[in-house]
Structures are given as structure tokens and as C-alpha cells.
Amino acid sequence: MTTDSPLTLRAALESGTTVLAEAGILDAVVDAELLAAHVLDLSRGAVQAAVVTGRELTPDEAAAFDEVIARRAERVPLQHITGLAPFRHLELTVGPGVFVPRPETEILAQFAIDALAAMPSPRPLAVDLGTGSGAIALAMATEVPHARVVAVERSADAHRWAARNVARLTDGNLELRHGSFVDALEDLAGTVSVVASNPPYVPAGAIPRDPEVRLHDPREALYSGEDGLDDIRTISRVGLRLAHSGGMIVLEHGEWQGEGVREILTADGWQAAATHPDLTHRDRVTTALRP
Ligand code: SAM
Ligand code: GLN
């Protein structure tokens, strides 16, 4: 790409899109527009409007755009370049050392939020086990403001990102703890209405296809034993101690793991285990109730 001026935004986007598509990025147009939005400090809609009105780039803007396109072409996650990941109505800060929240996890958050909002308590308690950037916990705390939420994360790096997001986005109903979900929440035993988790669930031998996941998401966020279900086995038992009677567990898992997750939960004593398809008809969330 040339930086000789005048370069139109339209031409920069076209050549940036080509570079990204050649690097194997599926949504190259979307990523190029979002990267232009980041460099120009505009919304994506404003970038599209500026294309129509023939906006030109200054040499500095063109050079900055070239640089972010080159990083994205190396398959650095878009969200690490912009520093932001959208999650429901929130924008979370993310970067190296923390799992980038995924759109499919918004569905798990919806189940958790609906269950929390329906609890017949003036101040129901929810927990988020392995909170990463804080995505699920923050969605629950901001969308069910009368609830109290406790989130736990073991990785020091991820915990730092979560702490930034909690400080930016909540005003007192979310407590973040640094430690393992195995034992960091024992004081809450028998009091939790909603146990939510998107734990690691990738089988140890399954190598994620996308370099963004394989090279940039932390290993401890992804892998969980031979069948990928080790953390879910732990969370089922831990959750049973935490939840009160009538409390709900809400777990994300891989699309082929629904049956295995229901078996684990049912064998441990959870009732009414049910797996729910996402918008693309894949089984990604299982819920169950504590008797
Ligand atoms: N909940 C976040 C989300 O949905 O974006 C992060 C999900 S990521 C797949 C799983 C997270 O669990 C990682 O941040 C990982 O560090 C954390 N984790 C794994 N084992 C843990 C444990 N024993 N205790 C606390 N956190 C743990
Ligand atoms: N869905 C993630 C992926 O893209 C895996 C997340 C997890 O293990 N919780 O690989």
C-alpha cells in the first residue's frame, strides 16, 4: 500500500481488505473497517459514511492504518489491536494474557441474567467461575443491578484485566477475587442463586484452528484434560456446594459436549439438566437446578 497523499479512505480500505483476505481472515471487510475506525477514532458507521463522502487520509493516518493492517495480517486478534472487545452492551478492555470474550458467550449470559432476575430475593447472589476479562460477571452485575455478583479468576494476568473492567463499569455490586474456583468461594456455600461459567473445555489433543485462539488466548483458558470436561466435573461439584436449593448452574461447552455435561451434572445430583442450542443450532449451553 502506498502512503503518497492524497489517499482516499475508500482506497485504503480496499487495499487493507485485500491484505487481510490474503492472510486468511474471513470477515476482512469488517475487520478493515473496524481497524480504520480505531485509527481514525470514529464509529464503524462513521467510517462507512466517510467513504461515501470521499474522505482522504493524512500521511500519518495512512501510515497508522498500514501498521494495524500488517499486525492483523499476522493474525493478532482484532481485539488485542483495538484493546476493546464488545460483549452485550459493554465494551471490555482486553489484551495479551486474557481470553477474548466471544459472541456465543452472550447466550450463556442471557440464561444467567434471566435466572438471576427471576429469583424471588431482593438481593440474589451470582458467581462467575473463571471470569477472564469479567465478561459474564459484568453482564450480570450491570443488567441485574439489584443482584450481587462475585467473580473469581486464577490467572494473575487475566485478573488484572478483569480488575480494570470492574473498576470502569460497575459501582459496587461486583466483587472480584483472585484465586481458584475450587476453594476461593467457600464462604458463599449454600447462598448462591446462579453459578455461571465459561470454563476451559477444549480437549487436550484438539488444537484450535484459528491462530488468534491458538497463539493469543492463554492456554489455561482453553484446555481441560483429555475430553475437555475436567473443569466442568470440578465446577459441577463446587457449584453444588455453592448453590442454594432452587439455584441454577449455567455452563458453556463445546457443541459436541452437551450429553457429557448433562451426564456429569445429573450424576452429581443436579436436576432438570437441559442443553440449549445457539442461534446457529449448535448445543453450547447447559443449565440445571439444585434440588
Ligand atoms: N469467563 C470469561 C469469558 O467467558 O470470556 C473467560 C473464559 S476462559 C474460556 C476460562 C477462564 O477460566 C480463564 O480466564 C482461566 O484463566 C480461568 N480458569 C481456569 N481454571 C481456573 C480455576 N481453577 N480457578 C479460577 N479460574 C480458572
Ligand atoms: N470457544 C473457545 C474457542 O474458540 C473455547 C473456549 C473455552 O474453552 N471455554 O476455542
mmCIF file of C-alpha atoms and ligand atoms in Angstrom:
data_model
loop_
_atom_site.group_PDB
_atom_site.id
_atom_site.type_symbol
_atom_site.label_atom_id
_atom_site.label_comp_id
_atom_site.label_asym_id
_atom_site.label_seq_id
_atom_site.Cartn_x
_atom_site.Cartn_y
_atom_site.Cartn_z
ATOM 1 C CA MET A 1 0.000 0.000 0.000
ATOM 2 C CA THR A 2 1.315 3.474 -0.827
ATOM 3 C CA THR A 3 1.231 6.318 1.660
ATOM 4 C CA ASP A 4 1.621 9.021 -1.023
ATOM 5 C CA SER A 5 -1.152 11.541 -0.453
ATOM 6 C CA PRO A 6 -3.871 12.051 -1.298
ATOM 7 C CA LEU A 7 -5.045 8.581 -0.418
ATOM 8 C CA THR A 8 -8.756 8.128 -0.044
ATOM 9 C CA LEU A 9 -10.193 6.158 2.833
ATOM 10 C CA ARG A 10 -12.011 4.076 0.229
ATOM 11 C CA ALA A 11 -8.733 3.074 -1.476
ATOM 12 C CA ALA A 12 -7.036 2.352 1.865
ATOM 13 C CA LEU A 13 -9.948 0.132 2.935
ATOM 14 C CA GLU A 14 -9.903 -1.735 -0.361
ATOM 15 C CA SER A 15 -6.205 -2.495 -0.220
ATOM 16 C CA GLY A 16 -6.370 -3.261 3.525
ATOM 17 C CA THR A 17 -9.229 -5.688 2.919
ATOM 18 C CA THR A 18 -7.170 -7.458 0.231
ATOM 19 C CA VAL A 19 -4.207 -7.828 2.596
ATOM 20 C CA LEU A 20 -6.421 -9.284 5.341
ATOM 21 C CA ALA A 21 -8.259 -11.644 2.979
ATOM 22 C CA GLU A 22 -4.919 -12.927 1.664
ATOM 23 C CA ALA A 23 -3.911 -13.621 5.283
ATOM 24 C CA GLY A 24 -6.954 -15.920 5.586
ATOM 25 C CA ILE A 25 -9.214 -13.609 7.589
ATOM 26 C CA LEU A 26 -12.843 -14.425 6.818
ATOM 27 C CA ASP A 27 -14.502 -11.098 7.671
ATOM 28 C CA ALA A 28 -11.796 -8.990 6.030
ATOM 29 C CA VAL A 29 -14.104 -6.083 5.142
ATOM 30 C CA VAL A 30 -15.468 -5.882 8.680
ATOM 31 C CA ASP A 31 -12.008 -6.037 10.246
ATOM 32 C CA ALA A 32 -10.612 -3.392 7.852
ATOM 33 C CA GLU A 33 -13.499 -1.045 8.687
ATOM 34 C CA LEU A 34 -13.109 -1.629 12.433
ATOM 35 C CA LEU A 35 -9.359 -1.005 12.216
ATOM 36 C CA ALA A 36 -9.963 2.223 10.264
ATOM 37 C CA ALA A 37 -12.492 3.210 12.927
ATOM 38 C CA HIS A 38 -9.856 2.557 15.605
ATOM 39 C CA VAL A 39 -7.150 4.591 13.840
ATOM 40 C CA LEU A 40 -9.476 7.497 12.988
ATOM 41 C CA ASP A 41 -11.297 7.385 16.355
ATOM 42 C CA LEU A 42 -14.665 7.027 14.626
ATOM 43 C CA SER A 43 -17.501 4.525 14.844
ATOM 44 C CA ARG A 44 -17.687 1.887 12.107
ATOM 45 C CA GLY A 45 -20.816 3.602 10.789
ATOM 46 C CA ALA A 46 -18.964 6.914 10.609
ATOM 47 C CA VAL A 47 -16.169 5.199 8.631
ATOM 48 C CA GLN A 48 -18.719 3.902 6.128
ATOM 49 C CA ALA A 49 -20.221 7.384 5.843
ATOM 50 C CA ALA A 50 -16.759 8.930 5.361
ATOM 51 C CA VAL A 51 -16.102 6.539 2.474
ATOM 52 C CA VAL A 52 -19.236 7.789 0.734
ATOM 53 C CA THR A 53 -18.252 11.442 1.197
ATOM 54 C CA GLY A 54 -14.756 10.831 -0.233
ATOM 55 C CA ARG A 55 -12.715 11.351 2.978
ATOM 56 C CA GLU A 56 -8.942 11.458 2.393
ATOM 57 C CA LEU A 57 -6.313 10.177 4.826
ATOM 58 C CA THR A 58 -3.394 12.272 6.001
ATOM 59 C CA PRO A 59 0.005 10.576 5.582
ATOM 60 C CA ASP A 60 0.077 9.896 9.340
ATOM 61 C CA GLU A 61 -3.374 8.305 9.269
ATOM 62 C CA ALA A 62 -2.437 6.206 6.248
ATOM 63 C CA ALA A 63 0.760 5.004 7.960
ATOM 64 C CA ALA A 64 -1.129 4.152 11.162
ATOM 65 C CA PHE A 65 -3.725 2.217 9.169
ATOM 66 C CA ASP A 66 -0.977 0.319 7.289
ATOM 67 C CA GLU A 67 0.580 -0.649 10.608
ATOM 68 C CA VAL A 68 -2.611 -2.065 12.162
ATOM 69 C CA ILE A 69 -3.470 -3.913 8.942
ATOM 70 C CA ALA A 70 0.002 -5.512 8.989
ATOM 71 C CA ARG A 71 -0.465 -6.633 12.633
ATOM 72 C CA ARG A 72 -3.891 -8.061 11.910
ATOM 73 C CA ALA A 73 -2.481 -9.862 8.841
ATOM 74 C CA GLU A 74 -0.091 -11.589 11.280
ATOM 75 C CA ARG A 75 -3.312 -12.871 12.918
ATOM 76 C CA VAL A 76 -3.012 -10.794 16.072
ATOM 77 C CA PRO A 77 -6.642 -10.745 17.349
ATOM 78 C CA LEU A 78 -8.569 -7.649 16.285
ATOM 79 C CA GLN A 79 -9.495 -7.049 19.931
ATOM 80 C CA HIS A 80 -5.823 -7.005 21.002
ATOM 81 C CA ILE A 81 -5.132 -4.283 18.416
ATOM 82 C CA THR A 82 -8.110 -2.115 19.326
ATOM 83 C CA GLY A 83 -7.797 -3.027 23.028
ATOM 84 C CA LEU A 84 -11.559 -3.491 23.208
ATOM 85 C CA ALA A 85 -13.984 -6.393 22.977
ATOM 86 C CA PRO A 86 -17.743 -5.860 22.706
ATOM 87 C CA PHE A 87 -19.861 -8.046 24.998
ATOM 88 C CA ARG A 88 -23.621 -7.456 25.095
ATOM 89 C CA HIS A 89 -23.959 -3.730 25.900
ATOM 90 C CA LEU A 90 -20.417 -3.493 27.318
ATOM 91 C CA GLU A 91 -17.019 -2.689 25.843
ATOM 92 C CA LEU A 92 -14.356 -4.595 27.763
ATOM 93 C CA THR A 93 -10.655 -3.785 27.738
ATOM 94 C CA VAL A 94 -8.597 -6.807 26.707
ATOM 95 C CA GLY A 95 -5.070 -7.667 25.594
ATOM 96 C CA PRO A 96 -2.349 -10.274 25.942
ATOM 97 C CA GLY A 97 -2.912 -12.619 28.890
ATOM 98 C CA VAL A 98 -6.709 -12.682 28.872
ATOM 99 C CA PHE A 99 -9.241 -14.739 26.892
ATOM 100 C CA VAL A 100 -11.093 -12.558 24.384
ATOM 101 C CA PRO A 101 -14.825 -12.780 25.195
ATOM 102 C CA ARG A 102 -16.842 -14.425 22.422
ATOM 103 C CA PRO A 103 -20.246 -13.544 20.985
ATOM 104 C CA GLU A 104 -21.576 -17.061 21.736
ATOM 105 C CA THR A 105 -20.970 -16.459 25.460
ATOM 106 C CA GLU A 106 -23.590 -13.684 25.296
ATOM 107 C CA ILE A 107 -26.170 -16.506 25.155
ATOM 108 C CA LEU A 108 -24.870 -18.082 28.364
ATOM 109 C CA ALA A 109 -25.010 -14.620 29.944
ATOM 110 C CA GLN A 110 -28.665 -14.299 28.880
ATOM 111 C CA PHE A 111 -29.616 -17.555 30.660
ATOM 112 C CA ALA A 112 -27.747 -16.427 33.775
ATOM 113 C CA ILE A 113 -29.328 -12.953 33.713
ATOM 114 C CA ASP A 114 -32.853 -14.311 33.208
ATOM 115 C CA ALA A 115 -32.435 -16.807 36.087
ATOM 116 C CA LEU A 116 -30.950 -14.150 38.372
ATOM 117 C CA ALA A 117 -33.682 -11.612 37.584
ATOM 118 C CA ALA A 118 -36.382 -14.243 38.262
ATOM 119 C CA MET A 119 -35.072 -15.199 41.735
ATOM 120 C CA PRO A 120 -37.582 -14.271 44.456
ATOM 121 C CA SER A 121 -34.981 -12.431 46.517
ATOM 122 C CA PRO A 122 -34.314 -8.698 46.924
ATOM 123 C CA ARG A 123 -30.548 -9.316 46.537
ATOM 124 C CA PRO A 124 -29.823 -12.611 44.766
ATOM 125 C CA LEU A 125 -26.188 -13.716 44.525
ATOM 126 C CA ALA A 126 -24.468 -14.963 41.357
ATOM 127 C CA VAL A 127 -20.940 -16.234 40.844
ATOM 128 C CA ASP A 128 -18.795 -16.369 37.683
ATOM 129 C CA LEU A 129 -16.154 -19.098 37.856
ATOM 130 C CA GLY A 130 -13.086 -18.274 35.696
ATOM 131 C CA THR A 131 -14.166 -14.750 34.842
ATOM 132 C CA GLY A 132 -11.354 -13.850 32.399
ATOM 133 C CA SER A 133 -11.968 -10.233 31.356
ATOM 134 C CA GLY A 134 -15.024 -10.227 33.640
ATOM 135 C CA ALA A 135 -17.486 -10.527 30.749
ATOM 136 C CA ILE A 136 -20.211 -12.744 32.255
ATOM 137 C CA ALA A 137 -19.938 -11.251 35.748
ATOM 138 C CA LEU A 138 -20.118 -7.694 34.403
ATOM 139 C CA ALA A 139 -23.117 -8.500 32.238
ATOM 140 C CA MET A 140 -24.935 -9.962 35.279
ATOM 141 C CA ALA A 141 -23.953 -7.093 37.598
ATOM 142 C CA THR A 142 -24.963 -4.346 35.168
ATOM 143 C CA GLU A 143 -28.107 -5.984 33.757
ATOM 144 C CA VAL A 144 -29.444 -7.171 37.140
ATOM 145 C CA PRO A 145 -28.378 -4.218 39.287
ATOM 146 C CA HIS A 146 -30.231 -5.428 42.410
ATOM 147 C CA ALA A 147 -28.097 -8.605 42.386
ATOM 148 C CA ARG A 148 -24.711 -9.143 43.975
ATOM 149 C CA VAL A 149 -22.041 -10.849 41.874
ATOM 150 C CA VAL A 150 -18.776 -12.497 42.923
ATOM 151 C CA ALA A 151 -16.265 -13.349 40.172
ATOM 152 C CA VAL A 152 -13.125 -15.436 40.559
ATOM 153 C CA GLU A 153 -10.088 -15.764 38.293
ATOM 154 C CA ARG A 154 -6.872 -17.738 38.900
ATOM 155 C CA SER A 155 -4.566 -16.198 36.283
ATOM 156 C CA ALA A 156 -2.813 -13.065 37.583
ATOM 157 C CA ASP A 157 -2.749 -11.528 34.084
ATOM 158 C CA ALA A 158 -6.434 -12.142 33.412
ATOM 159 C CA HIS A 159 -7.325 -10.937 36.923
ATOM 160 C CA ARG A 160 -5.599 -7.603 36.164
ATOM 161 C CA TRP A 161 -7.717 -7.096 33.020
ATOM 162 C CA ALA A 162 -10.872 -8.029 34.936
ATOM 163 C CA ALA A 163 -9.985 -5.587 37.734
ATOM 164 C CA ARG A 164 -9.706 -2.751 35.200
ATOM 165 C CA ASN A 165 -13.084 -3.624 33.711
ATOM 166 C CA VAL A 166 -14.773 -3.947 37.086
ATOM 167 C CA ALA A 167 -13.414 -0.534 38.164
ATOM 168 C CA ARG A 168 -14.585 1.085 34.903
ATOM 169 C CA LEU A 169 -18.003 -0.486 34.591
ATOM 170 C CA THR A 170 -19.546 -1.230 37.998
ATOM 171 C CA ASP A 171 -20.402 0.671 41.115
ATOM 172 C CA GLY A 172 -20.172 -1.746 43.972
ATOM 173 C CA ASN A 173 -22.278 -4.861 43.303
ATOM 174 C CA LEU A 174 -19.421 -6.938 41.813
ATOM 175 C CA GLU A 175 -16.638 -8.398 43.939
ATOM 176 C CA LEU A 176 -13.611 -9.792 42.076
ATOM 177 C CA ARG A 177 -11.430 -12.420 43.744
ATOM 178 C CA HIS A 178 -8.012 -13.729 42.715
ATOM 179 C CA GLY A 179 -7.766 -17.488 43.223
ATOM 180 C CA SER A 180 -9.110 -20.847 42.144
ATOM 181 C CA PHE A 181 -12.807 -21.520 41.862
ATOM 182 C CA VAL A 182 -12.045 -24.801 43.659
ATOM 183 C CA ASP A 183 -11.733 -23.071 47.038
ATOM 184 C CA ALA A 184 -11.944 -19.261 46.730
ATOM 185 C CA LEU A 185 -15.691 -19.033 47.324
ATOM 186 C CA GLU A 186 -16.208 -21.382 50.266
ATOM 187 C CA ASP A 187 -17.690 -18.625 52.435
ATOM 188 C CA LEU A 188 -20.618 -18.436 49.964
ATOM 189 C CA ALA A 189 -21.667 -22.096 50.377
ATOM 190 C CA GLY A 190 -25.425 -22.601 50.165
ATOM 191 C CA THR A 191 -26.196 -18.955 49.288
ATOM 192 C CA VAL A 192 -25.717 -18.696 45.511
ATOM 193 C CA SER A 193 -28.700 -18.374 43.152
ATOM 194 C CA VAL A 194 -26.805 -18.596 39.850
ATOM 195 C CA VAL A 195 -23.496 -20.392 39.223
ATOM 196 C CA ALA A 196 -22.273 -19.265 35.785
ATOM 197 C CA SER A 197 -19.134 -20.363 33.999
ATOM 198 C CA ASN A 198 -17.492 -20.454 30.595
ATOM 199 C CA PRO A 199 -14.646 -22.697 31.758
ATOM 200 C CA PRO A 200 -11.805 -24.185 29.713
ATOM 201 C CA TYR A 201 -13.340 -27.080 27.740
ATOM 202 C CA VAL A 202 -11.081 -27.807 24.776
ATOM 203 C CA PRO A 203 -9.800 -31.434 24.806
ATOM 204 C CA ALA A 204 -6.034 -31.508 25.401
ATOM 205 C CA GLY A 205 -5.366 -33.024 21.986
ATOM 206 C CA ALA A 206 -7.590 -30.652 19.995
ATOM 207 C CA ILE A 207 -5.551 -27.808 18.561
ATOM 208 C CA PRO A 208 -7.714 -24.739 17.761
ATOM 209 C CA ARG A 209 -7.694 -23.964 14.025
ATOM 210 C CA ASP A 210 -7.553 -20.173 14.237
ATOM 211 C CA PRO A 211 -4.114 -18.711 15.027
ATOM 212 C CA GLU A 212 -5.819 -15.947 17.034
ATOM 213 C CA VAL A 213 -7.003 -18.607 19.510
ATOM 214 C CA ARG A 214 -4.008 -20.956 19.286
ATOM 215 C CA LEU A 215 -1.347 -18.282 19.691
ATOM 216 C CA HIS A 216 -3.038 -15.491 21.632
ATOM 217 C CA ASP A 217 -5.656 -16.893 24.018
ATOM 218 C CA PRO A 218 -3.984 -18.116 27.237
ATOM 219 C CA ARG A 219 -3.553 -21.912 27.373
ATOM 220 C CA GLU A 220 -5.073 -22.056 30.858
ATOM 221 C CA ALA A 221 -8.259 -20.539 29.401
ATOM 222 C CA LEU A 222 -8.713 -23.274 26.807
ATOM 223 C CA TYR A 223 -7.614 -26.798 27.701
ATOM 224 C CA SER A 224 -9.210 -29.094 30.267
ATOM 225 C CA GLY A 225 -7.976 -32.677 30.215
ATOM 226 C CA GLU A 226 -8.349 -35.443 27.676
ATOM 227 C CA ASP A 227 -12.065 -34.979 26.945
ATOM 228 C CA GLY A 228 -12.139 -31.263 27.777
ATOM 229 C CA LEU A 229 -14.544 -31.844 30.676
ATOM 230 C CA ASP A 230 -12.213 -31.857 33.708
ATOM 231 C CA ASP A 231 -13.077 -28.300 34.773
ATOM 232 C CA ILE A 232 -16.787 -28.933 34.246
ATOM 233 C CA ARG A 233 -16.516 -32.006 36.552
ATOM 234 C CA THR A 234 -14.946 -29.761 39.198
ATOM 235 C CA ILE A 235 -17.434 -26.934 38.698
ATOM 236 C CA SER A 236 -20.387 -29.312 38.966
ATOM 237 C CA ARG A 237 -19.226 -30.387 42.442
ATOM 238 C CA VAL A 238 -18.163 -26.905 43.551
ATOM 239 C CA GLY A 239 -21.410 -25.424 42.230
ATOM 240 C CA LEU A 240 -23.483 -27.918 44.162
ATOM 241 C CA ARG A 241 -21.845 -26.706 47.388
ATOM 242 C CA LEU A 242 -22.306 -23.050 46.475
ATOM 243 C CA ALA A 243 -25.907 -23.089 45.227
ATOM 244 C CA HIS A 244 -28.964 -22.976 47.470
ATOM 245 C CA SER A 245 -31.953 -25.210 46.756
ATOM 246 C CA GLY A 246 -33.584 -23.903 43.569
ATOM 247 C CA GLY A 247 -30.336 -22.296 42.403
ATOM 248 C CA MET A 248 -29.236 -22.729 38.794
ATOM 249 C CA ILE A 249 -25.962 -23.693 37.145
ATOM 250 C CA VAL A 250 -25.278 -22.325 33.644
ATOM 251 C CA LEU A 251 -22.312 -23.736 31.719
ATOM 252 C CA GLU A 252 -20.860 -23.099 28.281
ATOM 253 C CA HIS A 253 -19.291 -26.061 26.470
ATOM 254 C CA GLY A 254 -18.292 -27.299 23.035
ATOM 255 C CA GLU A 255 -21.022 -28.219 20.570
ATOM 256 C CA TRP A 256 -20.451 -31.978 20.974
ATOM 257 C CA GLN A 257 -20.237 -31.950 24.792
ATOM 258 C CA GLY A 258 -23.901 -31.372 25.754
ATOM 259 C CA GLU A 259 -24.650 -35.005 26.532
ATOM 260 C CA GLY A 260 -21.439 -35.452 28.549
ATOM 261 C CA VAL A 261 -22.141 -32.300 30.560
ATOM 262 C CA ARG A 262 -25.727 -33.375 31.310
ATOM 263 C CA GLU A 263 -24.449 -36.776 32.484
ATOM 264 C CA ILE A 264 -21.890 -35.201 34.816
ATOM 265 C CA LEU A 265 -24.443 -32.807 36.322
ATOM 266 C CA THR A 266 -27.131 -35.461 36.728
ATOM 267 C CA ALA A 267 -24.731 -37.972 38.316
ATOM 268 C CA ASP A 268 -23.684 -35.313 40.848
ATOM 269 C CA GLY A 269 -27.331 -34.659 41.821
ATOM 270 C CA TRP A 270 -28.361 -31.648 39.734
ATOM 271 C CA GLN A 271 -31.891 -31.850 38.344
ATOM 272 C CA ALA A 272 -33.542 -30.952 35.026
ATOM 273 C CA ALA A 273 -30.247 -30.744 33.125
ATOM 274 C CA ALA A 274 -31.033 -29.270 29.707
ATOM 275 C CA THR A 275 -28.856 -28.226 26.788
ATOM 276 C CA HIS A 276 -29.805 -25.198 24.700
ATOM 277 C CA PRO A 277 -28.867 -24.519 21.068
ATOM 278 C CA ASP A 278 -27.365 -21.203 19.977
ATOM 279 C CA LEU A 279 -28.541 -19.119 17.014
ATOM 280 C CA THR A 280 -26.723 -21.477 14.642
ATOM 281 C CA HIS A 281 -28.441 -24.548 16.223
ATOM 282 C CA ARG A 282 -25.299 -25.737 17.965
ATOM 283 C CA ASP A 283 -25.516 -27.047 21.557
ATOM 284 C CA ARG A 284 -23.411 -24.591 23.535
ATOM 285 C CA VAL A 285 -25.081 -24.019 26.941
ATOM 286 C CA THR A 286 -26.361 -26.464 29.575
ATOM 287 C CA THR A 287 -28.420 -25.484 32.613
ATOM 288 C CA ALA A 288 -29.536 -27.487 35.671
ATOM 289 C CA LEU A 289 -31.197 -26.857 39.020
ATOM 290 C CA ARG A 290 -30.072 -27.665 42.542
ATOM 291 C CA PRO A 291 -32.727 -29.782 44.290
HETATM 292 N N1 SAM B 1 -15.470 -16.115 31.505
HETATM 293 C C1 SAM B 1 -14.590 -15.487 30.538
HETATM 294 C C2 SAM B 1 -15.290 -15.342 29.217
HETATM 295 O O1 SAM B 1 -16.299 -16.019 29.007
HETATM 296 O O2 SAM B 1 -14.820 -14.562 28.370
HETATM 297 C C3 SAM B 1 -13.272 -16.275 30.399
HETATM 298 C C4 SAM B 1 -13.468 -17.669 29.905
HETATM 299 S S1 SAM B 1 -11.980 -18.588 29.620
HETATM 300 C C5 SAM B 1 -12.597 -19.777 28.497
HETATM 301 C C6 SAM B 1 -11.765 -19.546 31.131
HETATM 302 C C7 SAM B 1 -11.141 -18.753 32.288
HETATM 303 O O3 SAM B 1 -11.086 -19.598 33.453
HETATM 304 C C8 SAM B 1 -9.721 -18.295 32.038
HETATM 305 O O4 SAM B 1 -9.621 -16.927 32.305
HETATM 306 C C9 SAM B 1 -8.876 -19.123 33.011
HETATM 307 O O5 SAM B 1 -7.719 -18.453 33.465
HETATM 308 C C10 SAM B 1 -9.866 -19.340 34.132
HETATM 309 N N2 SAM B 1 -9.604 -20.509 34.994
HETATM 310 C C11 SAM B 1 -9.223 -21.762 34.619
HETATM 311 N N3 SAM B 1 -9.132 -22.569 35.691
HETATM 312 C C12 SAM B 1 -9.469 -21.823 36.783
HETATM 313 C C13 SAM B 1 -9.566 -22.082 38.196
HETATM 314 N N4 SAM B 1 -9.299 -23.301 38.705
HETATM 315 N N5 SAM B 1 -9.953 -21.075 39.007
HETATM 316 C C14 SAM B 1 -10.221 -19.840 38.523
HETATM 317 N N6 SAM B 1 -10.139 -19.518 37.198
HETATM 318 C C15 SAM B 1 -9.765 -20.511 36.337
HETATM 319 N N1 GLN B 2 -14.803 -21.304 22.305
HETATM 320 C C1 GLN B 2 -13.379 -21.279 22.572
HETATM 321 C C2 GLN B 2 -12.622 -21.460 21.282
HETATM 322 O O1 GLN B 2 -12.893 -20.710 20.402
HETATM 323 C C3 GLN B 2 -13.003 -22.255 23.651
HETATM 324 C C4 GLN B 2 -13.373 -21.631 24.923
HETATM 325 C C5 GLN B 2 -13.325 -22.459 26.122
HETATM 326 O O2 GLN B 2 -12.599 -23.450 26.275
HETATM 327 N N2 GLN B 2 -14.088 -22.034 27.033
HETATM 328 O O3 GLN B 2 -11.747 -22.277 21.132
#
